[in-house]
Short mmCIF file of C-alpha atoms in Angstrom, two decimals:
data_model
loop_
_atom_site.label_atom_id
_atom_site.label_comp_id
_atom_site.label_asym_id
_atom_site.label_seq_id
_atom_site.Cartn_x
_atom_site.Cartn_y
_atom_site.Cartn_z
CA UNK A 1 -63.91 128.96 13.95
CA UNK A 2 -66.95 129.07 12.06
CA UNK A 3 -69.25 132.28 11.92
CA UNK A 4 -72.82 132.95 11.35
CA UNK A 5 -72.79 135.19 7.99
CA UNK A 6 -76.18 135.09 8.48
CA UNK A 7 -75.33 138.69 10.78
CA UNK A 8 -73.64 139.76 7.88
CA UNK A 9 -75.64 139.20 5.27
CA UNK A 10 -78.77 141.16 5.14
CA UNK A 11 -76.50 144.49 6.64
CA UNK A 12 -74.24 143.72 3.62
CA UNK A 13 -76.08 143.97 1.11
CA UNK A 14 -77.73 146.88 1.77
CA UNK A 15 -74.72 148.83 2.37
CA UNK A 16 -73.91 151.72 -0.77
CA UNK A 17 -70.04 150.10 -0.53
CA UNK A 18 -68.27 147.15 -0.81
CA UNK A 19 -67.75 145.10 2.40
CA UNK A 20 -66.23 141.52 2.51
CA UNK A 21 -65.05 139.14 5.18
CA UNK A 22 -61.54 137.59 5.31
CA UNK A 23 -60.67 134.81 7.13
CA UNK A 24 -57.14 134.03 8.55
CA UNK A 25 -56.28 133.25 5.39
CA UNK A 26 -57.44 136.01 3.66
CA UNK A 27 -60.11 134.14 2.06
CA UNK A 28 -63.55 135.58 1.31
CA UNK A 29 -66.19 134.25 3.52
CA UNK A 30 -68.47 137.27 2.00
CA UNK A 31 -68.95 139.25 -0.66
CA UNK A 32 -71.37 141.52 -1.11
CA UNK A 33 -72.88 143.14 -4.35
CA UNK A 34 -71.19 146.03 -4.27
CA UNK A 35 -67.91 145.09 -4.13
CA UNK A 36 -68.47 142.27 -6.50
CA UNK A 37 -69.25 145.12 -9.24
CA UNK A 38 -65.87 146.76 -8.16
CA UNK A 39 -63.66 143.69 -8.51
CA UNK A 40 -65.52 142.75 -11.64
CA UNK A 41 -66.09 139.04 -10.44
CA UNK A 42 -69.20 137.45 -9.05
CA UNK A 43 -69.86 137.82 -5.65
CA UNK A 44 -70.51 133.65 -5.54
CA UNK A 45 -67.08 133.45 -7.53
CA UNK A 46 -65.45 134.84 -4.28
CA UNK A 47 -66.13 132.42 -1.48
CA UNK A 48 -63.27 130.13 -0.77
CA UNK A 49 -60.54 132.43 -3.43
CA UNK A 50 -57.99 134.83 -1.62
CA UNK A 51 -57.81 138.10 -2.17
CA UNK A 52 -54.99 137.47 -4.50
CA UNK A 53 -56.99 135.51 -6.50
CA UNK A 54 -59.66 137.72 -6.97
CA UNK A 55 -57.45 141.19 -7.20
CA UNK A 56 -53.34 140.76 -7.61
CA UNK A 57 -52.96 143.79 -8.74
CA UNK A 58 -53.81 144.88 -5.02
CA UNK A 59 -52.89 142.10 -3.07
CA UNK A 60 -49.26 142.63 -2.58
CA UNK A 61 -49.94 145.96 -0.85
CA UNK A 62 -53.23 144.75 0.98
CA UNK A 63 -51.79 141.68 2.80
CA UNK A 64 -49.72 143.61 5.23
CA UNK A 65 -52.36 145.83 7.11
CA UNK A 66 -55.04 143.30 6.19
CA UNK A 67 -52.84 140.82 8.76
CA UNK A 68 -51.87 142.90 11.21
CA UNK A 69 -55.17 143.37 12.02
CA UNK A 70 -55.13 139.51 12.64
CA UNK A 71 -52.27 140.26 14.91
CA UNK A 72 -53.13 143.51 16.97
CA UNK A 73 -56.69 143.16 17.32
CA UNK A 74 -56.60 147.37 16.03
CA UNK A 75 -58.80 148.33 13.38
CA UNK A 76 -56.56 149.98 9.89
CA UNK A 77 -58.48 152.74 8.71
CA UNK A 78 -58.17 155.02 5.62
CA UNK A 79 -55.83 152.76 3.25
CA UNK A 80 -55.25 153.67 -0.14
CA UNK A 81 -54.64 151.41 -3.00
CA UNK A 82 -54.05 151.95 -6.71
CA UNK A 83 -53.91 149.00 -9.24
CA UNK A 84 -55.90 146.97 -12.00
CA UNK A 85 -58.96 144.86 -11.38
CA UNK A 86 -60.09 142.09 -13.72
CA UNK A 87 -63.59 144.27 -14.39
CA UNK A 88 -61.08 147.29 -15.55
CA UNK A 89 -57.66 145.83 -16.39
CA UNK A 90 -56.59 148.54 -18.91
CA UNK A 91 -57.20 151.54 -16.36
CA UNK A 92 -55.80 151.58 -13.02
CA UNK A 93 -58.58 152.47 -10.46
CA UNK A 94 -58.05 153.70 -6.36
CA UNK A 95 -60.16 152.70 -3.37
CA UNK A 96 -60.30 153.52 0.13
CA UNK A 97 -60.12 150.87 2.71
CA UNK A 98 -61.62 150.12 6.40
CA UNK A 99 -60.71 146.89 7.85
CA UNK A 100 -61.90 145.80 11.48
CA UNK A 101 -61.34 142.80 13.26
CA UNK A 102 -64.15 140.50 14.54
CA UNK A 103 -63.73 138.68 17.82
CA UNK A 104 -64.52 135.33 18.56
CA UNK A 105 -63.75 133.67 22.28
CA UNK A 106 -61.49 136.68 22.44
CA UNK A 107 -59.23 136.42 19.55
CA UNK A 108 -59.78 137.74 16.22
CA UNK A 109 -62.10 135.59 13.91
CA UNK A 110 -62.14 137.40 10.67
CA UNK A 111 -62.10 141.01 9.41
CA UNK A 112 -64.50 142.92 7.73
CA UNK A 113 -63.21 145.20 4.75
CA UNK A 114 -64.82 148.29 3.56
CA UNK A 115 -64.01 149.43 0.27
CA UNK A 116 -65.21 152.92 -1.79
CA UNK A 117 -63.67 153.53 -5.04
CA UNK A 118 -62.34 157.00 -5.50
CA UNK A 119 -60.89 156.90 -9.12
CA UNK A 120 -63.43 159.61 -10.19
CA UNK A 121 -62.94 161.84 -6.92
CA UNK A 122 -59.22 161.51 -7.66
CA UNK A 123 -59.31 162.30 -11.40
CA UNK A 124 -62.01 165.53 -10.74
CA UNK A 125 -59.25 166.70 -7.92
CA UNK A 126 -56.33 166.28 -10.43
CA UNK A 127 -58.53 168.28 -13.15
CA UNK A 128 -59.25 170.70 -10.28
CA UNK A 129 -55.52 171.05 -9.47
CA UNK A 130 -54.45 171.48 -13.33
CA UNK A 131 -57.58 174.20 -13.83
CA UNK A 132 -56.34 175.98 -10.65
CA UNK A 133 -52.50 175.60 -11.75
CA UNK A 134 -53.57 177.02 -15.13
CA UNK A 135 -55.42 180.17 -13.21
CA UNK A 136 -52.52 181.11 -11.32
CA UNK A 137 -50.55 180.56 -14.26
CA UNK A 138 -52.95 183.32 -16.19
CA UNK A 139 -53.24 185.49 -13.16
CA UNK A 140 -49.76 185.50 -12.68
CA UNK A 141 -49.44 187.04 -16.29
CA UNK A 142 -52.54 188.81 -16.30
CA UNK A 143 -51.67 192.71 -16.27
CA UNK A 144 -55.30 193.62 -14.89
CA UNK A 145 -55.90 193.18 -11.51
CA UNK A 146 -58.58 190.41 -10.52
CA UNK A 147 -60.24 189.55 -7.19
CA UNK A 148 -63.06 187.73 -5.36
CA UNK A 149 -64.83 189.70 -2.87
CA UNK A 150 -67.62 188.68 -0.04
CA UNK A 151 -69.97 190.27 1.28
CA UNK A 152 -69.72 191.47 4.98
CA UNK A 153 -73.64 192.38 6.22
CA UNK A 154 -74.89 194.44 9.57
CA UNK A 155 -77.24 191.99 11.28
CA UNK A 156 -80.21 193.75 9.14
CA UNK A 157 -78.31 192.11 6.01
CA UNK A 158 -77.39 195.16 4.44
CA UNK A 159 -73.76 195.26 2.76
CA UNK A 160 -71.18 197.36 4.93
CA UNK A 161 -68.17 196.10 3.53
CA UNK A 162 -66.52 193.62 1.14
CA UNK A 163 -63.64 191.22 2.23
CA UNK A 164 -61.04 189.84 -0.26
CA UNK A 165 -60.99 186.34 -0.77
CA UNK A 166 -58.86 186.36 -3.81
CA UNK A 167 -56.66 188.80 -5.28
CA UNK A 168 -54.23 188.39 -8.05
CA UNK A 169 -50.58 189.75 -7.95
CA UNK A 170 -51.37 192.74 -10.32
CA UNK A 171 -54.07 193.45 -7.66
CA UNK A 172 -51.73 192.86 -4.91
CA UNK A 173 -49.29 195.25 -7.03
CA UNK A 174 -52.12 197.45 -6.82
CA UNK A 175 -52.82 197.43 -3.48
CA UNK A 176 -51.20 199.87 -0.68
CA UNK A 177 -51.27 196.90 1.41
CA UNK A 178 -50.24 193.34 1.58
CA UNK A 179 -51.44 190.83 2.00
CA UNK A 180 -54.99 191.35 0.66
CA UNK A 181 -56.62 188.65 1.80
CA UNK A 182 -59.07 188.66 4.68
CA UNK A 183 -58.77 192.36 4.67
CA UNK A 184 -61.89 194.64 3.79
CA UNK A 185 -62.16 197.32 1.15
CA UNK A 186 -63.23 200.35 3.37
CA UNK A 187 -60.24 199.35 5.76
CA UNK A 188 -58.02 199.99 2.82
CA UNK A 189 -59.92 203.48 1.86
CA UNK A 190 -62.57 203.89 3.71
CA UNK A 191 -65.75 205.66 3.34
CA UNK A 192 -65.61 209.10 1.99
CA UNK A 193 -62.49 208.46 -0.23
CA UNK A 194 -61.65 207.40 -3.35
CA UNK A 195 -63.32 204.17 -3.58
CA UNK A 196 -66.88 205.30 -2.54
CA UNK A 197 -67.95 205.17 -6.24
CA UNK A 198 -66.69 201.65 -7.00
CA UNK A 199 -68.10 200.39 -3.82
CA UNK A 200 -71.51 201.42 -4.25
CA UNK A 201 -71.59 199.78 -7.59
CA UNK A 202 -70.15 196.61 -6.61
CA UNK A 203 -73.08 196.59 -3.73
CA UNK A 204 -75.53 197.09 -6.11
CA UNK A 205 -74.55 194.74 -8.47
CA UNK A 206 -73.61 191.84 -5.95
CA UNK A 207 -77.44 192.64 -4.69
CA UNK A 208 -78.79 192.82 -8.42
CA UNK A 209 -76.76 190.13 -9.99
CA UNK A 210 -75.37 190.51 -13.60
CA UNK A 211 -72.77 192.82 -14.74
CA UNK A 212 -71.34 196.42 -14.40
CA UNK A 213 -68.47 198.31 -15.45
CA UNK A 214 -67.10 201.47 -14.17
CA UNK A 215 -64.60 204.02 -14.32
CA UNK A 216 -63.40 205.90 -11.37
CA UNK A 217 -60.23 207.88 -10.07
CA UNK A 218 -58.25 206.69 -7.59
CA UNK A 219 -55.49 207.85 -5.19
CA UNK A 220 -53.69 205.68 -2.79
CA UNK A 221 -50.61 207.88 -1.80
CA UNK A 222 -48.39 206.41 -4.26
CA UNK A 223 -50.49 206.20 -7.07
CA UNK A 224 -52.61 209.11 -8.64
CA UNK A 225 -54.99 208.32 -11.76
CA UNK A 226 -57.73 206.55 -13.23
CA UNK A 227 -59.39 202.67 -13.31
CA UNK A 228 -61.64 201.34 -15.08
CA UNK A 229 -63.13 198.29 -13.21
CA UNK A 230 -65.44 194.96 -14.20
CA UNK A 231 -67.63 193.67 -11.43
CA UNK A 232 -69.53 190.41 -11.92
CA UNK A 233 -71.61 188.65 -9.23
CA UNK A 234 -70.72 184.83 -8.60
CA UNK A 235 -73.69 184.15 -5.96
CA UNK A 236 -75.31 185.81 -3.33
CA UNK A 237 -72.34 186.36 -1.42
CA UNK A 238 -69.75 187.07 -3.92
CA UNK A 239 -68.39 189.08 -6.37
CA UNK A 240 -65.59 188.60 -8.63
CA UNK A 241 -64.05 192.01 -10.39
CA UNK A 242 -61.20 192.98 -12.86
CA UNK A 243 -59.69 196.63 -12.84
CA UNK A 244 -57.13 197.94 -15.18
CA UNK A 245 -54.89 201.19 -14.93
CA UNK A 246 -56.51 203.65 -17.43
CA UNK A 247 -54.34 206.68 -16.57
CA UNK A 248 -52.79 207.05 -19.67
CA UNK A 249 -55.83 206.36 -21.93
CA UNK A 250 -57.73 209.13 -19.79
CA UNK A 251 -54.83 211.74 -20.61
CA UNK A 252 -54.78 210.72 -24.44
CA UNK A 253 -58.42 211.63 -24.42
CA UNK A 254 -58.07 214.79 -22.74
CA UNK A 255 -55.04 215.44 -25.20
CA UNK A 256 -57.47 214.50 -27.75
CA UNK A 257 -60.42 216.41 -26.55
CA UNK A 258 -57.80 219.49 -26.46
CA UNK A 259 -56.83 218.60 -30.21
CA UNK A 260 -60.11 218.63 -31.51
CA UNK A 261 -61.31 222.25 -29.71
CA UNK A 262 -58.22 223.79 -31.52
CA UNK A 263 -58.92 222.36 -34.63
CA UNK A 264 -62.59 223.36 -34.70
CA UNK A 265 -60.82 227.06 -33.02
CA UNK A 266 -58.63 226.95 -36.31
CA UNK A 267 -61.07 225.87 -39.01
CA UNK A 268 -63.82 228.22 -37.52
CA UNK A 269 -60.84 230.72 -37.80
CA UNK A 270 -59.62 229.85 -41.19
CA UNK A 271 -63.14 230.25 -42.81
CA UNK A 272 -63.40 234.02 -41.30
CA UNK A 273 -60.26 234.77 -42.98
CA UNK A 274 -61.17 233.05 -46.57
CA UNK A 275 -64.30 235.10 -46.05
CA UNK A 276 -62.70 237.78 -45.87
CA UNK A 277 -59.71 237.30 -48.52
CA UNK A 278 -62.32 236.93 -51.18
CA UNK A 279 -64.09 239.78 -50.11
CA UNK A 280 -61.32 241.89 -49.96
CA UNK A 281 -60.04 240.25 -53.50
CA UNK A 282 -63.38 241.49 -55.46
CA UNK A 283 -63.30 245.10 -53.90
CA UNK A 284 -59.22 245.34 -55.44
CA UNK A 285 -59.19 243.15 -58.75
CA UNK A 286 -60.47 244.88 -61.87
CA UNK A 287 -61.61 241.99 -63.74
CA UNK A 288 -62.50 238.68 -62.84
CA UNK A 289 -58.89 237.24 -64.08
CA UNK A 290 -57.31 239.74 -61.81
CA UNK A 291 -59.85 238.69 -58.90
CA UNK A 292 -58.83 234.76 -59.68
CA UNK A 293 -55.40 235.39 -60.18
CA UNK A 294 -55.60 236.96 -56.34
CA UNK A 295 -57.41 234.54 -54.59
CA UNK A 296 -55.79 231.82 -56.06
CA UNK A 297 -52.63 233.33 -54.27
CA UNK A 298 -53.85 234.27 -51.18
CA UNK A 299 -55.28 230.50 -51.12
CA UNK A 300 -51.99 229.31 -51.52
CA UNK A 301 -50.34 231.72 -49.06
CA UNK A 302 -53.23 230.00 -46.67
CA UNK A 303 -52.32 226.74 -47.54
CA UNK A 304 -48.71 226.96 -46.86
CA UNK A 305 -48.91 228.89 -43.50
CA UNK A 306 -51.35 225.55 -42.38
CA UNK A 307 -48.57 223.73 -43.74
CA UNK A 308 -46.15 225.04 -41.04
CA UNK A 309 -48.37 225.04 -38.72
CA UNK A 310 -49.05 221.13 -38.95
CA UNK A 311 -45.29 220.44 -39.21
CA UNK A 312 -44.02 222.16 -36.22
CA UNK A 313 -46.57 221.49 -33.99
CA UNK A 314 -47.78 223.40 -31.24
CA UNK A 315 -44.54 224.61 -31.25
CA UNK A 316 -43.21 228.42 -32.82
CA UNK A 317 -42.33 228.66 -36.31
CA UNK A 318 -38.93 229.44 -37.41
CA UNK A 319 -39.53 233.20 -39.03
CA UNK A 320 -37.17 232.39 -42.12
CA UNK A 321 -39.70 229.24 -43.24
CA UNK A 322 -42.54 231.26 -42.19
CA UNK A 323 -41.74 234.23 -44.68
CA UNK A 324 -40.63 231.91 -47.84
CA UNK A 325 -44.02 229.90 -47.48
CA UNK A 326 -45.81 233.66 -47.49
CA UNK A 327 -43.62 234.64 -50.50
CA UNK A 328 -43.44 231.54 -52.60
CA UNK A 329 -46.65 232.22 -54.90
CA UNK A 330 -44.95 235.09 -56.09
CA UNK A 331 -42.18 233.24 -57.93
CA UNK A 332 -39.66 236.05 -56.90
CA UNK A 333 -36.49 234.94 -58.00
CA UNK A 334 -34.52 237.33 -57.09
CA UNK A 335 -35.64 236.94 -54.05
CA UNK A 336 -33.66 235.29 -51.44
CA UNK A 337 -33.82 234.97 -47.72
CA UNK A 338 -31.23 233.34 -45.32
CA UNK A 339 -28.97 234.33 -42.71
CA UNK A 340 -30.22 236.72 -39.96
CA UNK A 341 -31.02 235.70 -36.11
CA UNK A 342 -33.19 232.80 -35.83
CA UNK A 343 -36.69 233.85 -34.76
CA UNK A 344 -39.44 231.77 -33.23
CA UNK A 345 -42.93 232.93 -34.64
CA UNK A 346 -45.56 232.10 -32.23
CA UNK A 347 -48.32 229.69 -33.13
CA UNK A 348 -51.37 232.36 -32.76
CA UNK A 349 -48.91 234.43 -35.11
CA UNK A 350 -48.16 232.71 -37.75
CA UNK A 351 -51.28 232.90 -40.05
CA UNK A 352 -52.10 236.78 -39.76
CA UNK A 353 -48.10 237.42 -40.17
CA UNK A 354 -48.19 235.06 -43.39
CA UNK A 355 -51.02 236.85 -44.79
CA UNK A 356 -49.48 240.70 -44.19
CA UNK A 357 -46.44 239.28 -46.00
CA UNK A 358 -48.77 238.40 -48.48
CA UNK A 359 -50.52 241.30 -48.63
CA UNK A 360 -47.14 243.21 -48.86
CA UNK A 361 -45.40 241.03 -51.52
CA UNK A 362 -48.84 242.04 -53.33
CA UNK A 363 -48.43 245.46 -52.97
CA UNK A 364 -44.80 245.57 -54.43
CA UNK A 365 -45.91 243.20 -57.52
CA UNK A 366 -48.05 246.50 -58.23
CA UNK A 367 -47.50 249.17 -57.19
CA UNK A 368 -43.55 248.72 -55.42
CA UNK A 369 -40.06 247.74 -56.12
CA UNK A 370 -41.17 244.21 -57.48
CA UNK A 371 -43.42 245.43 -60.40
CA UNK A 372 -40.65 246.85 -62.43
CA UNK A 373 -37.35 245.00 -64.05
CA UNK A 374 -34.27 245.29 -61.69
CA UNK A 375 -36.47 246.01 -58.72
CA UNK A 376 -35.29 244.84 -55.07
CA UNK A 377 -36.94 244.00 -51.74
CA UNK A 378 -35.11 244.80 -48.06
CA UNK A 379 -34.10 240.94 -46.52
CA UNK A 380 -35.90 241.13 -43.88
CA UNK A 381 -33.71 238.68 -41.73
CA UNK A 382 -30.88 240.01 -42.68
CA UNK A 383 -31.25 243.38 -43.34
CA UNK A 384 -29.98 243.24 -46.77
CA UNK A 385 -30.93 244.91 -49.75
#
C-alpha cells in the first residue's frame, strides 16, 4: 500500500532525532537528516535499502521488535541497541528506540522509528559511576568523618536545622545514632548542648559561602573530647564538612603547655640560685682563684642535679645518685657511697638538697675531716664511717 510521505516529511525533518519509516520489509521509505548523520549514510542512500543494509551491526537485534510491531499492531518503546555504524565503525555507539505502527484500511502500513543516540549519556554515567565508586572507596578509608548537610528553613527562611544527606562511615562511627541520613543535627544534640558552637558556624558559613574551620568539644555519652571540624558551602542549600577526633592532640598541648610553665618555673628558679651562688662565692673566697675555683664547682654541682632531674623525669630521684652527682666535683676518692635503703628524693627537693651537700662537702675540704690526709666522711646511706 502506498503512503503519502508527503505527511511525513516536513514533521521529519524538523524533528531534533532521527525518525525513519519501514515498510513490511523493513525497507526505508524515509529518512530524515538526523538519523542520516547517525547512521553515517545519506539520507537519499536509504530509500529502497533495509535496515540491514544500512546498519548490520544493529539489525540482527532490531528485526524482532521492529516486526512484531507489524504483527500486534502495539507500539515497542524504549529499545536499546549497542553496535557499529558505517559513520563510526571503530567505536561502538547506543541508541534508544520508539517504533509505532501506522494503519492503513486497518492493518499496519509501515512503522515509524525514533532513534536518540545515548553513547555520551552512557559514557558520562559510567564516569559518574567509577568517580562515585572511587569516593566510597576513599570515604570508606578516610579516618575523618565527612558529610553533606541541607539546610532545613522556618517559613521566614531562616536556618533551624541541618539534615544529613551524606555521611561517611567514620561519621557514622561517629555518630550516637544510625543511620544518619535524613536525620537532623539538633535531633541528635539539640540546642543548648554540645554542638551549639559548630552549628552556628556551619549556619553562618552555609549563609556566607566560603570556608571555616573550627574546633569544639564534644560529648555524646560514649565519647568525651575534642573535634576539630571543616565546613565548606556547596550552594545555597548545602554544606559539605569534615571533622577529625583531636582529643589526643588537645591533651599533648595541655601536656605541653604544662611542660613549658615548669620549665620557665625552673629556669626562673635556677637563675635566683646562680645569683645567689656567686654572691655567696665572692663574700667566702679570698682571692679571685679561690672565688673561680668555687663557682666553677658549685656550677657543676648545678649542672649535675639538672642532669637528674631531666633523666628521671617528673619522677623522685634515687637519694644515692642524687648525693654522688652533689659530691663528684670534689674528686673524693675515698669516698664511696652504696648500700643503705633506697630513698626517693622528691622533684622540688632535689636541687636545694644537691646544693647543701655541696655546701657541706665544701665545708669539710676546709675546714673538716676532708681537708687533712687520712680524713673520713659518715656514709650517709649507710651509716658507715
Amino acid at each position: 500500500m502506498e503512503l503519502d510521505l508527503a505527511d511525513f516529511r516536513e514533521l521529519f525533518d524538523a524533528a531534533p532525532v532521527g525518525l525513519a519509516v519501514l515498510d513490511t520489509d523493513l525497507r526505508y521509505l524515509f529518512c530524515n537528516e538526523a538519523l542520516a548523520v547517525l547512521n553515517g549514510v545519506p539520507a537519499s542512500d536509504h530509500i529502497g535499502r533495509t535496515v540491514a543494509d544500512i546498519v548490520p551491526g544493529v539489525a540482527e537485534a532490531a528485526e524482532g521488535p521492529f516486526r512484531s510491531v507489524f504483527e500486534t499492531g502495539e507500539p515497542v518503546l524504549d529499545l536499546h541497541f549497542s553496535g557499529d555504524v558505517p559513520a563510526n565503525s571503530s567505536s561502538p555507539r547506543s541508541w534508544v528506540e520508539n517504533v509505532q505502527p501506522v494503519f492503513r484500511d486497518g492493518r499496519v502500513a509501515a512503522i515509524v522509528v525514533s532513534v536518540q543516540e545515548v553513547t555520551a549519556l552512557e559514557e558520562t554515567q559510567r564516569a559518574l559511576l567509577a568517580s562515585e565508586q572511587t569516593l566510597q572507596a576513599s570515604q570508606a578509608l578516610n579516618p575523618d568523618g565527612f558529610a553533606i548537610l541541607r539546610a532545613v528553613r522556618s517559613d521566614q527562611g531562616k536556618i533551624v536545622d541541618l539534615e544529613w544527606e551524606y555521611a561517611n562511615p567514620a561519621a557514622q562511627r561517629a555518630a550516637v545514632v544510625s543511620p544518619l541520613i535524613g536525620r537532623r543535627l539538633l535531633e541528635i544534640a539539640p540546642a543548648g548542648g554540645a554542638l551549639d558552637e559548630a552549628f552556628a558556624r556551619y549556619a553562618k558559613t552555609l549563609h556566607e559561602g566560603g570556608t571555616s574551620t573550627l574546633e569544639f568539644p564534644y560529648e555524646n555519652g560514649r565519647f568525651k573530647g575534642w573535634f576539630r571540624s571543616t565546613v565548606v558551602a556547596i550552594d545555597g542549600e548545602r554544606i559539605a564538612i569534615s571533622f577529625a577526633d583531636i582529643t589526643k592532640r588537645k591533651h599533648h598541648e595541655e601536656a605541653l603547655t604544662l611542660a613549658l610553665q615548669e620549665f620557665r618555673h625552673r629556669v626562673k628558679n635556677l637563675l635566683s640560685v646562680v645569683s645567689s651562688l656567686v654572691g655567696h662565692a665572692r663574700r667566702s673566697a679570698a682571692t679571685p682563684e679561690a672565688l673561680a675555683e668555687t663557682i666553677q664547682r658549685q656550677l657543676q654541682t648545678l649542672s649535675a642535679a639538672q642532669d637528674l632531674l631531666l633523666t628521671e623525669g617528673a619522677g623522685p630521684v634515687p637519694l644515692a645518685e642524687l648525693v654522688a652527682a652533689a659530691l663528684r666535683p670534689f674528686n673524693v676518692a675515698d669516698l664511696q657511697i652504696d648500700g643503705g635503703p633506697q630513698i626517693p628524693t622528691p622533684t622540688k627537693a632535689v636541687l636545694p638538697f644537691t646544693l647543701a651537700l655541696h655546701e657541706l662537702a665544701t665545708n669539710a675540704m676546709k675546714h673538716g675531716a676532708l681537708s687533712r690526709e687520712g680524713g673520713a666522711c659518715i656514709d650517709l646511706l649507710a651509716g658507715g664511717g
